[in-house]
Amino acid sequence: MPASPPSPGPQSVDRALAVLDAVADADRPVGAKALARRLGCALSTVYHLTGPLLARGYLVRTAEGYAPGPRVPALYRSHQRHHGLGAGTGALLGRLRRATGAEAYHTAYRGGLITVVDTTAPVTATAHPFAPGPEERAHATAHGKALLAALPRPLRRRYLAEHGMARFTERTITGTERFEAEIERVRDRGFAVSVGEADLAYTCLAVALPERGDGIVHALSVSLPTVDFGRRQGEIRAALIRAVPEFPALPES
């Protein structure tokens, strides 16, 4: 018997999300033909996928092509609310970026997951190693170490068991006991460093934020080229520590 065709539901959802990603990542509106080329599908499929997105406000159609719609800011506000963020987090990251000359990030641990919540790196700057979304390399990043160091040992062990400790470079820590020793260093120093562990070209520094009673662990971090790390680590670490008390308070309920 021939193999059953793939379910159209999940594939349609995946392609619709690919449309949203393509439009969001572009620096100007994207035409239907360009979307069809990017997705490797027929033009009629693009129109089929964008119809519901237009109707629900996730996209708008302009003379130049598709652009993010009015529903997107509402999603962002919901994202901020669910991550326990007050107003001003983006402004704080901007100040940290200006103070250090390095891209700044806000990450969070919640319910067994680590997420890159926000960053100053443009979405089109694909060279930067940390993009908003689920963090799959937490054990190899400074923000991951800072967040995991703030957890009780059983939760940390559970996270590592569930997500693994893949090797990304020759510097990646892949052993549990060695990682625990690294966590102790993070706690002693009050900050975390990853020198080329997730990406040889980049080094990141991070500090965890004090517990705010929202059940979420937050961290601020910056990344810079590894070649610049040695001469700038002191000033960048100082800027991170200064930024901690500026982190916005919990949003009002």
CSV table of C-alpha atoms in Angstrom, one decimal, residues 42-238:
chain,number,residue,atom,x,y,z
A,42,ALA,CA,2.6,27.7,-5.2
A,43,LEU,CA,1.4,31.3,-5.3
A,44,SER,CA,-2.2,30.0,-4.7
A,45,THR,CA,-0.9,28.4,-1.4
A,46,VAL,CA,0.4,31.7,-0.2
A,47,TYR,CA,-3.0,33.3,-0.8
A,48,HIS,CA,-4.6,30.4,1.0
A,49,LEU,CA,-2.3,30.8,4.0
A,50,THR,CA,-2.5,34.6,4.2
A,51,GLY,CA,-6.3,34.8,4.0
A,52,PRO,CA,-6.9,33.8,7.7
A,53,LEU,CA,-3.8,35.8,8.8
A,54,LEU,CA,-5.2,38.9,7.2
A,55,ALA,CA,-8.7,38.3,8.6
A,56,ARG,CA,-7.4,37.9,12.1
A,57,GLY,CA,-5.1,40.9,11.9
A,58,TYR,CA,-1.8,39.2,12.0
A,59,LEU,CA,-0.9,40.5,8.6
A,60,VAL,CA,-1.9,43.6,6.5
A,61,ARG,CA,-1.6,43.9,2.8
A,62,THR,CA,0.0,47.1,1.4
A,63,ALA,CA,0.8,48.2,-2.1
A,64,GLU,CA,4.3,46.7,-1.6
A,65,GLY,CA,3.3,43.4,-0.1
A,66,TYR,CA,2.5,41.9,3.3
A,67,ALA,CA,3.5,43.5,6.6
A,68,PRO,CA,2.8,42.7,10.3
A,69,GLY,CA,-0.7,43.5,11.3
A,70,PRO,CA,-2.4,45.2,14.3
A,71,ARG,CA,-2.7,41.9,16.2
A,72,VAL,CA,1.1,41.7,16.6
A,73,PRO,CA,1.5,44.4,19.2
A,74,ALA,CA,-1.3,42.7,21.3
A,75,LEU,CA,0.7,39.5,21.1
A,76,TYR,CA,3.8,41.3,22.3
A,77,ARG,CA,1.9,42.8,25.2
A,78,SER,CA,0.6,39.4,26.1
A,79,HIS,CA,4.1,38.0,25.9
A,80,GLN,CA,5.4,40.7,28.2
A,81,ARG,CA,2.5,40.0,30.7
A,82,HIS,CA,3.0,36.2,30.7
A,83,HIS,CA,6.7,36.7,31.4
A,84,GLY,CA,6.0,39.0,34.3
A,85,LEU,CA,7.5,42.1,32.7
A,86,GLY,CA,6.7,45.7,33.5
A,87,ALA,CA,7.0,48.6,31.1
A,88,GLY,CA,10.5,49.6,30.2
A,89,THR,CA,12.3,46.3,29.8
A,90,GLY,CA,13.1,47.2,26.1
A,91,ALA,CA,14.4,50.6,27.2
A,92,LEU,CA,16.7,49.0,29.8
A,93,LEU,CA,18.1,46.7,27.2
A,94,GLY,CA,18.7,49.7,24.9
A,95,ARG,CA,20.6,51.5,27.7
A,96,LEU,CA,22.7,48.4,28.3
A,97,ARG,CA,23.5,48.2,24.6
A,98,ARG,CA,24.6,51.8,24.5
A,99,ALA,CA,26.7,51.4,27.7
A,100,THR,CA,28.5,48.3,26.5
A,101,GLY,CA,28.5,48.4,22.8
A,102,ALA,CA,27.4,44.8,22.9
A,103,GLU,CA,24.0,43.3,22.1
A,104,ALA,CA,21.8,42.9,25.2
A,105,TYR,CA,19.4,40.2,26.1
A,106,HIS,CA,16.6,39.4,28.6
A,107,THR,CA,16.1,35.7,29.3
A,108,ALA,CA,13.8,33.9,31.7
A,109,TYR,CA,13.3,30.4,33.2
A,110,ARG,CA,9.7,29.4,33.8
A,111,GLY,CA,8.1,26.0,34.2
A,112,GLY,CA,11.1,24.0,33.1
A,113,LEU,CA,11.9,26.1,30.0
A,114,ILE,CA,14.4,28.8,29.3
A,115,THR,CA,13.5,31.5,26.8
A,116,VAL,CA,15.3,34.4,25.2
A,117,VAL,CA,12.5,36.9,25.8
A,118,ASP,CA,13.9,40.0,24.2
A,119,THR,CA,17.1,41.3,22.6
A,120,THR,CA,18.6,44.5,21.1
A,121,ALA,CA,19.9,42.5,18.1
A,122,PRO,CA,17.9,43.2,14.9
A,123,VAL,CA,15.8,40.2,13.8
A,124,THR,CA,17.6,40.4,10.4
A,125,ALA,CA,21.1,40.2,12.1
A,126,THR,CA,21.4,36.4,11.7
A,127,ALA,CA,25.0,36.4,12.7
A,128,HIS,CA,24.1,37.0,16.3
A,129,PRO,CA,23.8,33.7,18.1
A,130,PHE,CA,20.9,34.3,20.4
A,131,ALA,CA,17.4,35.0,18.9
A,132,PRO,CA,14.1,35.4,20.8
A,133,GLY,CA,12.5,32.1,21.4
A,134,PRO,CA,13.2,28.8,23.2
A,135,GLU,CA,16.9,28.5,24.3
A,136,GLU,CA,18.2,25.1,23.2
A,137,ARG,CA,21.8,25.7,24.4
A,138,ALA,CA,21.3,26.9,27.9
A,139,HIS,CA,24.1,24.9,29.4
A,140,ALA,CA,26.5,26.5,26.9
A,141,THR,CA,25.4,30.1,27.4
A,142,ALA,CA,26.1,32.7,30.2
A,143,HIS,CA,22.4,33.5,30.6
A,144,GLY,CA,21.5,29.7,30.8
A,145,LYS,CA,24.2,29.3,33.5
A,146,ALA,CA,23.0,32.3,35.4
A,147,LEU,CA,19.4,31.1,35.4
A,148,LEU,CA,20.2,27.5,36.2
A,149,ALA,CA,22.5,28.6,39.1
A,150,ALA,CA,19.5,30.4,40.6
A,151,LEU,CA,17.5,27.1,40.7
A,152,PRO,CA,17.5,24.5,43.4
A,153,ARG,CA,19.8,21.6,42.4
A,154,PRO,CA,16.9,19.1,41.8
A,155,LEU,CA,15.3,21.5,39.3
A,156,ARG,CA,18.6,22.1,37.6
A,157,ARG,CA,19.4,18.4,37.3
A,158,ARG,CA,15.9,17.8,35.9
A,159,TYR,CA,16.4,20.6,33.3
A,160,LEU,CA,19.7,19.2,32.1
A,161,ALA,CA,18.3,15.6,32.0
A,162,GLU,CA,15.3,16.7,29.9
A,163,HIS,CA,17.2,19.1,27.5
A,164,GLY,CA,20.6,17.3,27.4
A,165,MET,CA,24.1,18.8,27.2
A,166,ALA,CA,25.0,18.7,23.6
A,167,ARG,CA,28.5,19.8,22.5
A,168,PHE,CA,28.5,22.9,20.3
A,169,THR,CA,32.2,23.7,20.3
A,170,GLU,CA,35.2,22.2,21.9
A,171,ARG,CA,34.7,24.5,24.9
A,172,THR,CA,31.1,23.3,25.7
A,173,ILE,CA,30.7,21.7,29.1
A,174,THR,CA,28.9,18.4,28.6
A,175,GLY,CA,29.5,16.6,31.9
A,176,THR,CA,27.0,17.1,34.8
A,177,GLU,CA,29.7,17.2,37.6
A,178,ARG,CA,31.8,19.7,35.7
A,179,PHE,CA,28.7,21.8,35.1
A,180,GLU,CA,27.9,21.7,38.8
A,181,ALA,CA,31.4,23.0,39.5
A,182,GLU,CA,30.8,25.8,37.0
A,183,ILE,CA,27.5,26.6,38.7
A,184,GLU,CA,29.4,27.0,42.0
A,185,ARG,CA,31.8,29.5,40.3
A,186,VAL,CA,28.8,31.4,39.0
A,187,ARG,CA,27.3,31.7,42.5
A,188,ASP,CA,30.6,32.7,44.0
A,189,ARG,CA,31.3,35.4,41.4
A,190,GLY,CA,27.7,36.6,41.1
A,191,PHE,CA,27.8,36.5,37.3
A,192,ALA,CA,28.2,33.9,34.5
A,193,VAL,CA,30.5,33.7,31.5
A,194,SER,CA,30.5,31.6,28.4
A,195,VAL,CA,33.6,32.0,26.3
A,196,GLY,CA,32.9,30.4,22.9
A,197,GLU,CA,30.9,27.5,24.4
A,198,ALA,CA,27.8,28.0,22.3
A,199,ASP,CA,29.5,29.7,19.3
A,200,LEU,CA,33.3,30.1,19.1
A,201,ALA,CA,33.0,33.5,17.7
A,202,TYR,CA,31.0,34.9,20.6
A,203,THR,CA,31.4,35.3,24.4
A,204,CYS,CA,28.4,36.2,26.6
A,205,LEU,CA,28.2,37.5,30.2
A,206,ALA,CA,25.1,37.3,32.4
A,207,VAL,CA,23.6,38.1,35.8
A,208,ALA,CA,20.5,36.7,37.3
A,209,LEU,CA,18.0,39.1,38.8
A,210,PRO,CA,16.8,38.9,42.4
A,211,GLU,CA,13.6,36.8,43.0
A,212,ARG,CA,10.5,39.0,42.4
A,213,GLY,CA,7.9,36.6,43.7
A,214,ASP,CA,6.4,35.9,40.3
A,215,GLY,CA,7.7,32.3,40.0
A,216,ILE,CA,10.0,33.3,37.1
A,217,VAL,CA,13.8,33.6,37.2
A,218,HIS,CA,15.1,36.5,35.0
A,219,ALA,CA,18.5,37.3,33.7
A,220,LEU,CA,20.2,40.1,31.8
A,221,SER,CA,23.1,39.3,29.5
A,222,VAL,CA,25.3,40.7,26.7
A,223,SER,CA,27.2,39.0,23.9
A,224,LEU,CA,30.3,40.3,22.1
A,225,PRO,CA,32.9,38.8,19.8
A,226,THR,CA,35.3,36.5,21.7
A,227,VAL,CA,38.3,38.4,20.3
A,228,ASP,CA,37.1,41.5,22.2
A,229,PHE,CA,36.2,39.8,25.5
A,230,GLY,CA,39.6,39.9,27.2
A,231,ARG,CA,40.0,43.7,27.1
A,232,ARG,CA,36.4,44.5,27.8
A,233,GLN,CA,35.1,42.0,30.4
A,234,GLY,CA,35.6,44.3,33.4
A,235,GLU,CA,33.6,47.2,32.0
A,236,ILE,CA,30.9,45.0,30.6
A,237,ARG,CA,30.5,43.1,33.9
A,238,ALA,CA,30.2,46.5,35.7
